[in-house]
Amino acid sequence: MKKYILTLDEGTTSARAIVTDNSGKIISVAQHEFTQIYPSPSLVEHDPTEILSAQYTAAGEAIIKAKIQSDEIAAVGITNQRETTIVWDKNTGEPVYNAIVWQCRRTADYCEQLIKDGYEDYIKQVTGLKIDAYFSATKIKWILDNVKGAREKAESGDLLFGTVDTWLLWKFSNGKIHATDYTNACRTMLFNIHTLEYDEKLLKLFDIPKSMMPAVYPSGHNFGDIEIMNAKMPVTAIAGDQQSALFGQKCFNPGDVKNTYGTGCFLLMNTGTTPGKSNNGLLTTLISTFDGEEPQYALEGSVFVGGAVIQWLRDELKIIKDAAESEKLARKVQSSDGVYIVPAFTGLGAPYWEMKARGAVLGLTRGSGKCHFARAALEAIAYQTDDLIKAMSADSGLEVSSLKADGGASRNGFLMQFQADISAAEVYCPDNAEATAMGAAYIAGLVVGLWKDRDHLPVAGDVKTYTPAMSDYDRLFLKNGWEKAIKAVNLFSKE
Ligand code: ADP
């Protein structure tokens, strides 16, 4: 029996390919970066053809590095940056415009207008989302409105839309399969997360012909064969990166929480078959399920600047040479000595949603130095995550007593311990930080019978547990300072 899974992990800055075997072991990894195109500071694009070749090359290299034949691959899983929008001509296979990346703010004014026009409640109720330029709908509309001839072609049924998973699937299947999964579809702001269908009213509002939209299935589904290195292999998993990480961290039960500490932080709580409603600025999102299962949901909160505050210390303040040095500096001092950094560089996300907020450093004394800055920056990542945890608890009524961590900054032991302390929660940090890729690999393997069910998935290496060790007094004292710092930032942004 074939025992290898190939995962295509298509991120915001690079395309990776990972080969795993049926014991869950990673056999090989290959990675290719692609160009970030910034037509202006708030606009971000990718070249869809470059993504394709980066992903194809990475896949080939991963297979070669694994020293296996491509026909030994049992199944392929795809996980991807979500929301990023590609529109192409189905006759020529050529994109009509660059991919408009999730971070791109070009439709922000239009979104503000939609809010003024009173669409907020309807969109939240149907899609689980807040109206924002982040999601695909307004990006598709922008392409149809601004690329010459695009609207006519779309109306005559010649254009297709896809997030990056769909684009890869269509191309690698030689134009045969136009499909996506619930976890990606629910980020388009066009998909009804309750009926699991595109919403006709929203398609009409954004003036998007339904013929452009991909068919939608659960993450675990046989999407059909693609061809890589002259071998046909079935794609049996598609999942957006955050939902894939939730699965990779085995957050299968209501109340299970994972946080990915990357550039930003993404905290997701499984709420089971109940779509959790948020009064605290969290999103409701579909999570990975299999054919025949009821839909399941998560509450999602995002922090815009997570690990990126460490990049700021490195690139702008130049007080560290690399990210890991932040831990060494932070450990040299007993506390941040009252210094707080609020890294609201691009506004404050959940639960504050203060789009115009700017960052601040507060509590400086003559003795404040780079160790305090490093410590305060790491602590800020944990405080922001803790704010999301509080919002999750309030919205779900479930207490968060533990949390599974992954992503680049989860390698920082100081940060993980501080998170445990400040949130009074156990933090589990797997040795294998590839939760995103593992999620898609697990789903793909489950569909082809590599494992019997979720309970029989392999154990992916050791897990380090960080247990809260801070006194209640210290926790309250520190959090009180953070709350004051947030208040100061909000006050400043309003003046
Ligand atoms: P993404 O997927 O968003 O590109 P990654 O999961 O690769 O992010 O994580 C990269 C982020 O993690 C960067 O912002 C970097 O500053 C941060 N990071 C990496 N290693 C450490 C570390 N040891 N301590 C703190 N932050 C780190």
Short mmCIF file of C-alpha atoms and ligand atoms in Angstrom, two decimals:
data_model
loop_
_atom_site.label_atom_id
_atom_site.label_comp_id
_atom_site.label_asym_id
_atom_site.label_seq_id
_atom_site.Cartn_x
_atom_site.Cartn_y
_atom_site.Cartn_z
CA MET A 1 0.00 0.00 0.00
CA LYS A 2 1.20 3.52 -0.81
CA LYS A 3 2.17 5.28 2.40
CA TYR A 4 3.32 8.79 1.54
CA ILE A 5 1.40 12.06 1.59
CA LEU A 6 2.51 15.12 -0.34
CA THR A 7 1.36 18.42 1.17
CA LEU A 8 1.42 21.61 -0.85
CA ASP A 9 1.69 24.41 1.74
CA GLU A 10 1.18 27.60 -0.22
CA GLY A 11 1.87 30.55 2.10
CA THR A 12 1.99 34.31 1.74
CA THR A 13 5.71 34.53 1.04
CA SER A 14 6.68 31.05 -0.12
CA ALA A 15 5.39 27.79 -1.51
CA ARG A 16 6.47 24.73 0.43
CA ALA A 17 6.05 21.04 -0.23
CA ILE A 18 6.30 18.40 2.48
CA VAL A 19 6.40 14.63 2.19
CA THR A 20 5.20 12.70 5.24
CA ASP A 21 4.76 8.99 5.78
CA ASN A 22 2.06 6.98 7.51
CA SER A 23 3.77 7.36 10.90
CA GLY A 24 3.34 11.14 10.59
CA LYS A 25 7.08 11.62 10.15
CA ILE A 26 8.26 14.43 7.91
CA ILE A 27 10.51 12.86 5.27
CA SER A 28 11.39 15.96 3.28
CA VAL A 29 10.63 19.66 2.90
CA ALA A 30 11.30 21.97 -0.05
CA GLN A 31 10.52 25.65 -0.23
CA HIS A 32 10.52 28.41 -2.85
CA GLU A 33 9.88 32.05 -2.13
CA PHE A 34 7.99 34.22 -4.58
CA THR A 35 7.91 37.95 -5.23
CA GLN A 36 5.83 40.32 -3.11
CA ILE A 37 4.54 43.01 -5.45
CA TYR A 38 3.70 46.38 -3.81
CA PRO A 39 2.15 48.75 -6.37
CA SER A 40 1.88 51.19 -3.40
CA PRO A 41 2.41 50.68 0.37
CA SER A 42 -1.10 49.42 1.12
CA LEU A 43 -1.51 47.33 -2.04
CA VAL A 44 -0.13 43.79 -2.20
CA GLU A 45 -0.12 41.43 -5.19
CA HIS A 46 1.46 38.14 -6.28
CA ASP A 47 2.07 36.78 -9.76
CA PRO A 48 -0.17 33.67 -10.00
CA THR A 49 2.17 32.08 -12.56
CA GLU A 50 5.14 32.52 -10.23
CA ILE A 51 3.16 30.91 -7.37
CA LEU A 52 2.41 28.00 -9.66
CA SER A 53 6.02 27.42 -10.69
CA ALA A 54 7.29 27.91 -7.10
CA GLN A 55 4.79 25.30 -5.89
CA TYR A 56 5.52 22.88 -8.73
CA THR A 57 9.28 23.11 -8.24
CA ALA A 58 8.94 22.68 -4.47
CA ALA A 59 6.76 19.59 -4.99
CA GLY A 60 9.28 18.02 -7.38
CA GLU A 61 12.19 18.77 -5.04
CA ALA A 62 10.39 17.38 -2.00
CA ILE A 63 9.72 14.11 -3.86
CA ILE A 64 13.35 13.85 -4.99
CA LYS A 65 14.68 14.70 -1.51
CA ALA A 66 12.40 12.06 0.01
CA LYS A 67 14.03 9.49 -2.32
CA ILE A 68 10.67 8.11 -3.36
CA GLN A 69 8.95 7.68 -6.71
CA SER A 70 6.05 10.03 -7.43
CA ASP A 71 3.75 7.04 -7.91
CA GLU A 72 4.35 6.05 -4.27
CA ILE A 73 2.32 9.05 -3.14
CA ALA A 74 -1.06 7.97 -1.82
CA ALA A 75 -2.65 11.39 -1.76
CA VAL A 76 -2.05 15.13 -1.89
CA GLY A 77 -3.24 17.75 0.62
CA ILE A 78 -3.34 21.45 -0.17
CA THR A 79 -3.23 24.18 2.47
CA ASN A 80 -2.99 27.81 1.52
CA GLN A 81 -2.99 31.50 2.38
CA ARG A 82 -6.68 32.33 2.54
CA GLU A 83 -8.74 35.09 0.83
CA THR A 84 -6.09 35.89 -1.82
CA THR A 85 -7.99 36.28 -5.07
CA ILE A 86 -7.15 35.06 -8.58
CA VAL A 87 -9.35 35.48 -11.67
CA TRP A 88 -8.40 33.73 -14.90
CA ASP A 89 -9.68 33.02 -18.39
CA LYS A 90 -10.81 29.42 -18.56
CA ASN A 91 -10.09 29.21 -22.30
CA THR A 92 -6.50 30.41 -22.22
CA GLY A 93 -5.67 29.50 -18.60
CA GLU A 94 -4.15 33.00 -18.22
CA PRO A 95 -4.86 35.16 -15.14
CA VAL A 96 -6.54 38.44 -16.13
CA TYR A 97 -4.79 40.26 -13.27
CA ASN A 98 -2.23 39.56 -10.54
CA ALA A 99 -3.41 37.74 -7.41
CA ILE A 100 -4.79 40.33 -4.98
CA VAL A 101 -3.35 39.30 -1.63
CA TRP A 102 -5.36 39.12 1.63
CA GLN A 103 -3.33 42.01 3.09
CA CYS A 104 -4.24 44.34 0.20
CA ARG A 105 -6.35 47.35 1.28
CA ARG A 106 -7.42 48.59 -2.18
CA THR A 107 -11.13 48.08 -1.48
CA ALA A 108 -11.15 49.61 2.04
CA ASP A 109 -13.18 52.68 1.01
CA TYR A 110 -15.77 50.54 -0.73
CA CYS A 111 -16.03 48.42 2.43
CA GLU A 112 -16.60 51.54 4.53
CA GLN A 113 -19.39 52.50 2.16
CA LEU A 114 -20.99 49.06 2.55
CA ILE A 115 -20.96 49.52 6.32
CA LYS A 116 -22.56 52.98 5.97
CA ASP A 117 -25.17 51.46 3.66
CA GLY A 118 -26.17 49.11 6.45
CA TYR A 119 -24.93 45.71 5.16
CA GLU A 120 -22.99 44.81 8.30
CA ASP A 121 -25.64 42.74 10.08
CA TYR A 122 -26.69 40.80 7.01
CA ILE A 123 -23.11 39.92 6.06
CA LYS A 124 -22.22 38.91 9.61
CA GLN A 125 -25.29 36.74 9.94
CA VAL A 126 -24.81 34.97 6.58
CA THR A 127 -21.01 34.73 6.30
CA GLY A 128 -19.84 35.05 9.94
CA LEU A 129 -17.48 37.85 8.83
CA LYS A 130 -17.01 41.55 9.47
CA ILE A 131 -17.11 43.64 6.30
CA ASP A 132 -13.47 44.14 5.38
CA ALA A 133 -11.16 44.51 2.38
CA TYR A 134 -9.38 41.40 3.75
CA PHE A 135 -11.98 39.00 2.25
CA SER A 136 -12.24 37.97 -1.43
CA ALA A 137 -15.62 39.41 -2.53
CA THR A 138 -14.58 43.04 -2.94
CA LYS A 139 -11.30 41.97 -4.55
CA ILE A 140 -13.16 39.98 -7.24
CA LYS A 141 -15.44 42.95 -7.84
CA TRP A 142 -12.42 45.23 -8.14
CA ILE A 143 -10.93 43.02 -10.88
CA LEU A 144 -14.20 42.85 -12.81
CA ASP A 145 -14.66 46.63 -12.54
CA ASN A 146 -11.09 47.63 -13.32
CA VAL A 147 -9.59 45.15 -15.79
CA LYS A 148 -10.57 46.03 -19.36
CA GLY A 149 -13.02 43.53 -20.83
CA ALA A 150 -13.17 41.43 -17.63
CA ARG A 151 -16.83 42.06 -16.81
CA GLU A 152 -18.04 41.13 -20.32
CA LYS A 153 -15.96 37.95 -20.25
CA ALA A 154 -17.21 37.08 -16.76
CA GLU A 155 -20.79 37.54 -17.87
CA SER A 156 -20.30 35.30 -20.88
CA GLY A 157 -18.97 32.59 -18.54
CA ASP A 158 -15.33 32.75 -19.65
CA LEU A 159 -13.72 33.75 -16.33
CA LEU A 160 -13.14 31.69 -13.23
CA PHE A 161 -12.35 32.80 -9.69
CA GLY A 162 -10.32 30.91 -7.16
CA THR A 163 -8.36 31.29 -3.97
CA VAL A 164 -4.85 29.87 -4.35
CA ASP A 165 -5.93 26.27 -3.56
CA THR A 166 -8.42 26.42 -6.43
CA TRP A 167 -5.88 27.94 -8.81
CA LEU A 168 -3.33 25.18 -8.06
CA LEU A 169 -5.97 22.45 -8.37
CA TRP A 170 -7.26 23.79 -11.69
CA LYS A 171 -3.78 24.18 -13.18
CA PHE A 172 -2.36 20.89 -11.89
CA SER A 173 -5.46 19.04 -13.17
CA ASN A 174 -5.00 20.66 -16.59
CA GLY A 175 -8.14 22.74 -16.24
CA LYS A 176 -10.37 19.80 -15.28
CA ILE A 177 -11.24 20.62 -11.65
CA HIS A 178 -12.65 23.94 -10.44
CA ALA A 179 -13.29 23.43 -6.75
CA THR A 180 -12.47 24.56 -3.23
CA ASP A 181 -13.39 23.59 0.32
CA TYR A 182 -15.60 25.13 3.02
CA THR A 183 -12.69 26.63 4.96
CA ASN A 184 -11.63 28.69 1.95
CA ALA A 185 -15.12 29.41 0.59
CA CYS A 186 -16.21 30.85 3.94
CA ARG A 187 -13.55 33.58 3.63
CA THR A 188 -14.90 34.93 0.33
CA MET A 189 -17.71 36.90 2.07
CA LEU A 190 -20.04 35.28 -0.50
CA PHE A 191 -20.67 31.94 1.22
CA ASN A 192 -23.50 31.15 3.59
CA ILE A 193 -21.85 29.26 6.45
CA HIS A 194 -25.19 27.83 7.61
CA THR A 195 -26.65 26.50 4.31
CA LEU A 196 -23.17 25.85 2.79
CA GLU A 197 -24.10 27.59 -0.46
CA TYR A 198 -23.11 30.82 -2.14
CA ASP A 199 -25.52 33.56 -1.13
CA GLU A 200 -27.44 34.85 -4.17
CA LYS A 201 -28.04 38.28 -2.57
CA LEU A 202 -24.33 38.79 -1.93
CA LEU A 203 -23.36 37.63 -5.43
CA LYS A 204 -25.81 40.24 -6.70
CA LEU A 205 -24.57 42.95 -4.33
CA PHE A 206 -20.98 42.47 -5.51
CA ASP A 207 -22.09 41.86 -9.12
CA ILE A 208 -20.26 38.54 -9.40
CA PRO A 209 -21.61 35.92 -11.86
CA LYS A 210 -22.11 32.60 -10.09
CA SER A 211 -20.50 30.80 -13.05
CA MET A 212 -17.12 32.13 -11.83
CA MET A 213 -17.37 30.44 -8.45
CA PRO A 214 -15.74 27.07 -7.68
CA ALA A 215 -17.74 24.05 -6.45
CA VAL A 216 -17.41 23.66 -2.67
CA TYR A 217 -16.80 20.46 -0.66
CA PRO A 218 -15.64 19.57 2.85
CA SER A 219 -11.84 19.65 3.35
CA GLY A 220 -11.71 15.85 3.36
CA HIS A 221 -13.03 14.89 -0.08
CA ASN A 222 -11.67 13.27 -3.23
CA PHE A 223 -11.29 16.36 -5.40
CA GLY A 224 -9.80 14.36 -8.31
CA ASP A 225 -6.37 13.65 -9.78
CA ILE A 226 -3.58 16.10 -10.46
CA GLU A 227 -0.36 15.39 -12.28
CA ILE A 228 3.05 16.03 -10.73
CA MET A 229 6.33 14.65 -12.12
CA ASN A 230 4.47 12.51 -14.66
CA ALA A 231 2.42 10.73 -12.01
CA LYS A 232 -1.26 11.08 -11.29
CA MET A 233 -2.19 11.50 -7.63
CA PRO A 234 -5.52 12.29 -5.97
CA VAL A 235 -6.03 15.53 -4.05
CA THR A 236 -7.99 14.44 -0.98
CA ALA A 237 -7.60 17.48 1.28
CA ILE A 238 -7.95 21.21 0.91
CA ALA A 239 -7.89 23.51 3.94
CA GLY A 240 -7.14 27.18 4.55
CA ASP A 241 -3.92 27.59 6.56
CA GLN A 242 -5.50 28.47 9.94
CA GLN A 243 -8.10 25.71 9.82
CA SER A 244 -5.41 23.29 8.67
CA ALA A 245 -3.31 24.24 11.72
CA LEU A 246 -6.36 23.71 13.96
CA PHE A 247 -6.66 20.17 12.55
CA GLY A 248 -2.88 19.62 12.67
CA GLN A 249 -2.98 20.53 16.38
CA LYS A 250 -5.79 17.99 16.82
CA CYS A 251 -8.23 20.56 18.19
CA PHE A 252 -11.17 18.26 17.47
CA ASN A 253 -13.41 19.05 20.44
CA PRO A 254 -15.50 22.09 21.30
CA GLY A 255 -13.41 24.39 23.50
CA ASP A 256 -10.07 23.28 21.99
CA VAL A 257 -7.93 26.30 21.16
CA LYS A 258 -4.81 26.82 19.06
CA ASN A 259 -2.78 29.94 18.47
CA THR A 260 -0.38 30.33 15.57
CA TYR A 261 2.40 32.75 16.49
CA GLY A 262 3.55 33.93 13.05
CA THR A 263 3.84 37.42 11.60
CA GLY A 264 0.43 37.99 13.15
CA CYS A 265 -1.32 35.70 15.61
CA PHE A 266 -4.40 33.64 14.76
CA LEU A 267 -6.35 32.15 17.63
CA LEU A 268 -9.08 29.65 16.75
CA MET A 269 -11.48 27.92 19.12
CA ASN A 270 -13.41 24.88 17.96
CA THR A 271 -17.12 25.44 18.76
CA GLY A 272 -18.32 22.13 17.29
CA THR A 273 -21.53 22.07 15.28
CA THR A 274 -22.68 25.38 16.79
CA PRO A 275 -21.64 28.49 14.89
CA GLY A 276 -20.47 30.67 17.80
CA LYS A 277 -21.73 34.24 17.70
CA SER A 278 -19.35 37.00 18.70
CA ASN A 279 -20.03 40.26 20.47
CA ASN A 280 -16.31 40.92 20.76
CA GLY A 281 -15.16 41.33 17.19
CA LEU A 282 -14.30 37.67 16.53
CA LEU A 283 -15.19 35.95 13.25
CA THR A 284 -17.21 32.76 12.82
CA THR A 285 -15.57 30.38 10.43
CA LEU A 286 -16.08 26.85 9.05
CA ILE A 287 -13.46 24.26 9.96
CA SER A 288 -12.25 21.09 8.28
CA THR A 289 -14.69 18.19 8.08
CA PHE A 290 -15.17 15.17 5.83
CA ASP A 291 -17.85 14.09 3.34
CA GLY A 292 -20.97 13.07 5.22
CA GLU A 293 -20.15 14.99 8.42
CA GLU A 294 -22.16 17.89 9.80
CA PRO A 295 -20.50 21.29 9.35
CA GLN A 296 -18.33 22.43 12.26
CA TYR A 297 -17.27 25.90 13.25
CA ALA A 298 -14.65 27.93 15.07
CA LEU A 299 -14.43 31.40 16.51
CA GLU A 300 -11.38 33.17 15.12
CA GLY A 301 -9.52 36.20 16.40
CA SER A 302 -6.51 37.83 14.84
CA VAL A 303 -3.72 40.01 16.10
CA PHE A 304 -2.13 41.95 13.24
CA VAL A 305 1.33 42.32 14.74
CA GLY A 306 2.60 39.22 16.54
CA GLY A 307 6.10 37.97 15.62
CA ALA A 308 6.34 41.09 13.44
CA VAL A 309 7.11 43.17 16.55
CA ILE A 310 10.30 41.11 16.86
CA GLN A 311 11.14 41.91 13.24
CA TRP A 312 10.65 45.58 14.16
CA LEU A 313 13.21 45.23 16.98
CA ARG A 314 15.59 43.65 14.49
CA ASP A 315 15.05 45.78 11.37
CA GLU A 316 14.05 49.20 12.68
CA LEU A 317 15.47 49.52 16.21
CA LYS A 318 18.34 47.14 15.39
CA ILE A 319 18.63 45.96 19.00
CA ILE A 320 18.72 42.27 18.02
CA LYS A 321 20.46 40.49 15.17
CA ASP A 322 17.93 37.70 14.82
CA ALA A 323 14.56 36.77 16.30
CA ALA A 324 16.03 34.19 18.70
CA GLU A 325 18.17 36.86 20.38
CA SER A 326 14.99 38.48 21.74
CA GLU A 327 14.72 35.56 24.17
CA LYS A 328 18.29 35.94 25.44
CA LEU A 329 17.78 39.65 26.10
CA ALA A 330 14.37 39.16 27.74
CA ARG A 331 15.82 36.60 30.15
CA LYS A 332 18.57 38.98 31.27
CA VAL A 333 16.08 41.12 33.22
CA GLN A 334 13.69 40.13 36.00
CA SER A 335 10.79 42.05 34.46
CA SER A 336 10.10 44.65 31.79
CA ASP A 337 10.28 47.09 34.73
CA GLY A 338 6.97 48.72 33.83
CA VAL A 339 7.76 49.14 30.12
CA TYR A 340 4.86 48.24 27.79
CA ILE A 341 5.00 48.12 24.00
CA VAL A 342 1.64 48.27 22.22
CA PRO A 343 2.53 47.22 18.66
CA ALA A 344 -0.56 48.74 17.03
CA PHE A 345 1.46 49.44 13.89
CA THR A 346 -1.52 48.76 11.62
CA GLY A 347 -4.31 49.57 14.07
CA LEU A 348 -5.67 47.25 16.74
CA GLY A 349 -7.58 44.11 15.75
CA ALA A 350 -9.90 42.02 17.92
CA PRO A 351 -11.31 42.77 20.41
CA TYR A 352 -10.60 46.53 20.09
CA TRP A 353 -11.00 47.11 16.34
CA GLU A 354 -9.39 50.52 16.47
CA MET A 355 -8.34 50.86 12.85
CA LYS A 356 -6.69 54.24 13.37
CA ALA A 357 -4.67 53.29 16.48
CA ARG A 358 -0.91 53.70 16.31
CA GLY A 359 1.71 51.90 18.35
CA ALA A 360 3.31 53.16 21.57
CA VAL A 361 6.04 52.46 24.10
CA LEU A 362 4.99 53.43 27.63
CA GLY A 363 6.53 53.42 31.08
CA LEU A 364 10.10 54.35 30.18
CA THR A 365 12.64 55.35 32.83
CA ARG A 366 16.28 56.43 32.55
CA GLY A 367 17.22 52.82 33.21
CA SER A 368 15.09 51.28 30.41
CA GLY A 369 17.31 49.46 27.95
CA LYS A 370 17.22 47.01 25.11
CA CYS A 371 16.57 44.03 27.40
CA HIS A 372 13.41 45.72 28.66
CA PHE A 373 12.37 46.48 25.09
CA ALA A 374 12.89 42.87 24.02
CA ARG A 375 10.98 41.62 27.03
CA ALA A 376 8.14 44.12 26.58
CA ALA A 377 7.84 43.20 22.87
CA LEU A 378 7.53 39.48 23.64
CA GLU A 379 5.13 40.19 26.49
CA ALA A 380 3.00 42.27 24.10
CA ILE A 381 2.51 39.22 21.87
CA ALA A 382 1.22 37.31 24.90
CA TYR A 383 -0.98 40.17 26.18
CA GLN A 384 -2.62 40.52 22.77
CA THR A 385 -3.22 36.77 22.60
CA ASP A 386 -4.65 36.93 26.11
CA ASP A 387 -7.08 39.64 24.97
CA LEU A 388 -8.30 37.23 22.28
CA ILE A 389 -8.62 34.44 24.82
CA LYS A 390 -10.79 36.67 27.01
CA ALA A 391 -12.99 37.54 24.02
CA MET A 392 -13.27 33.82 23.12
CA SER A 393 -14.30 32.89 26.65
CA ALA A 394 -16.88 35.67 26.78
CA ASP A 395 -18.36 34.72 23.40
CA SER A 396 -18.33 30.95 23.82
CA GLY A 397 -19.00 30.66 27.54
CA LEU A 398 -16.11 28.14 27.61
CA GLU A 399 -13.15 28.70 29.88
CA VAL A 400 -9.78 28.49 28.11
CA SER A 401 -7.58 26.49 30.45
CA SER A 402 -5.11 25.35 27.80
CA LEU A 403 -3.88 26.36 24.42
CA LYS A 404 -1.89 24.69 21.64
CA ALA A 405 0.85 26.82 20.12
CA ASP A 406 2.59 26.75 16.74
CA GLY A 407 4.25 29.15 14.28
CA GLY A 408 7.73 30.74 14.20
CA ALA A 409 7.54 32.66 17.48
CA SER A 410 6.33 29.57 19.38
CA ARG A 411 10.00 28.52 19.37
CA ASN A 412 10.57 31.25 21.97
CA GLY A 413 10.47 29.53 25.37
CA PHE A 414 10.26 32.81 27.27
CA LEU A 415 7.19 33.86 25.27
CA MET A 416 5.48 30.49 25.76
CA GLN A 417 6.07 30.57 29.55
CA PHE A 418 4.86 34.17 29.78
CA GLN A 419 1.73 33.21 27.82
CA ALA A 420 1.03 30.38 30.28
CA ASP A 421 1.59 32.77 33.20
CA ILE A 422 -0.45 35.69 31.95
CA SER A 423 -3.38 33.60 30.68
CA ALA A 424 -3.27 31.14 33.59
CA ALA A 425 -3.46 28.39 30.99
CA GLU A 426 -1.26 25.46 30.06
CA VAL A 427 0.49 26.03 26.75
CA TYR A 428 1.35 22.95 24.65
CA CYS A 429 4.07 23.42 22.14
CA PRO A 430 4.82 20.51 19.78
CA ASP A 431 8.44 19.91 18.73
CA ASN A 432 7.17 19.71 15.20
CA ALA A 433 6.08 23.29 14.50
CA GLU A 434 4.57 22.28 11.12
CA ALA A 435 0.98 22.21 12.36
CA THR A 436 -0.36 23.82 9.18
CA ALA A 437 1.18 21.25 6.85
CA MET A 438 0.35 18.38 9.21
CA GLY A 439 -3.34 19.31 9.19
CA ALA A 440 -3.66 18.94 5.43
CA ALA A 441 -1.52 15.78 5.52
CA TYR A 442 -3.72 14.18 8.20
CA ILE A 443 -6.92 15.04 6.32
CA ALA A 444 -5.54 13.72 3.00
CA GLY A 445 -4.35 10.49 4.68
CA LEU A 446 -7.64 9.93 6.48
CA VAL A 447 -9.58 10.12 3.19
CA VAL A 448 -7.42 7.42 1.56
CA GLY A 449 -7.49 5.21 4.66
CA LEU A 450 -3.91 5.69 5.85
CA TRP A 451 -5.43 6.08 9.30
CA LYS A 452 -8.80 4.84 10.49
CA ASP A 453 -10.16 7.99 12.09
CA ARG A 454 -9.12 11.12 14.01
CA ASP A 455 -8.39 9.03 17.14
CA HIS A 456 -5.88 6.90 15.22
CA LEU A 457 -3.74 9.71 13.86
CA PRO A 458 -0.03 9.36 14.61
CA VAL A 459 1.56 11.29 17.46
CA ALA A 460 3.71 13.99 15.89
CA GLY A 461 6.80 14.07 18.13
CA ASP A 462 7.15 15.42 21.64
CA VAL A 463 5.09 18.21 23.12
CA LYS A 464 6.55 20.66 25.62
CA THR A 465 4.11 21.86 28.26
CA TYR A 466 4.38 25.29 29.84
CA THR A 467 2.51 25.47 33.15
CA PRO A 468 1.41 28.73 34.76
CA ALA A 469 3.78 29.67 37.57
CA MET A 470 2.89 33.31 38.23
CA SER A 471 1.05 34.45 41.34
CA ASP A 472 -2.45 35.86 40.92
CA TYR A 473 -1.23 39.15 42.34
CA ASP A 474 1.57 39.50 39.76
CA ARG A 475 -0.76 38.49 36.93
CA LEU A 476 -3.35 41.09 37.87
CA PHE A 477 -0.70 43.74 38.41
CA LEU A 478 0.88 43.17 34.97
CA LYS A 479 -2.45 42.91 33.16
CA ASN A 480 -3.60 46.11 34.79
CA GLY A 481 -0.59 47.86 33.26
CA TRP A 482 -1.40 46.42 29.82
CA GLU A 483 -5.00 47.61 30.05
CA LYS A 484 -3.80 51.10 30.90
CA ALA A 485 -1.40 51.04 27.95
CA ILE A 486 -4.22 50.00 25.58
CA LYS A 487 -6.42 52.77 26.97
CA ALA A 488 -3.66 55.31 26.38
CA VAL A 489 -3.23 54.16 22.78
CA ASN A 490 -6.98 54.32 22.12
CA LEU A 491 -7.21 57.77 23.68
CA PHE A 492 -4.32 59.01 21.56
CA SER A 493 -5.83 57.66 18.33
CA LYS A 494 -9.11 59.47 18.98
CA GLU A 495 -7.54 62.90 19.34
P1 ADP B 1 4.52 33.42 8.81
O1 ADP B 1 3.96 32.08 8.50
O2 ADP B 1 3.51 34.46 9.22
O3 ADP B 1 5.48 33.94 7.76
P2 ADP B 1 6.25 32.08 10.75
O4 ADP B 1 5.40 31.09 11.43
O5 ADP B 1 7.28 31.62 9.78
O6 ADP B 1 5.37 33.26 10.15
O7 ADP B 1 6.99 32.95 11.91
C1 ADP B 1 7.74 34.07 11.58
C2 ADP B 1 7.61 35.10 12.69
O8 ADP B 1 8.07 34.52 13.91
C3 ADP B 1 8.45 36.33 12.44
O9 ADP B 1 7.66 37.47 12.66
C4 ADP B 1 9.58 36.26 13.47
O10 ADP B 1 9.91 37.54 13.98
C5 ADP B 1 8.98 35.39 14.56
N1 ADP B 1 9.99 34.55 15.23
C6 ADP B 1 10.71 33.54 14.70
N2 ADP B 1 11.53 32.99 15.63
C7 ADP B 1 11.30 33.67 16.78
C8 ADP B 1 11.83 33.60 18.11
N3 ADP B 1 12.76 32.69 18.45
N4 ADP B 1 11.36 34.47 19.03
C9 ADP B 1 10.41 35.38 18.71
N5 ADP B 1 9.88 35.49 17.49
C10 ADP B 1 10.33 34.67 16.53
#
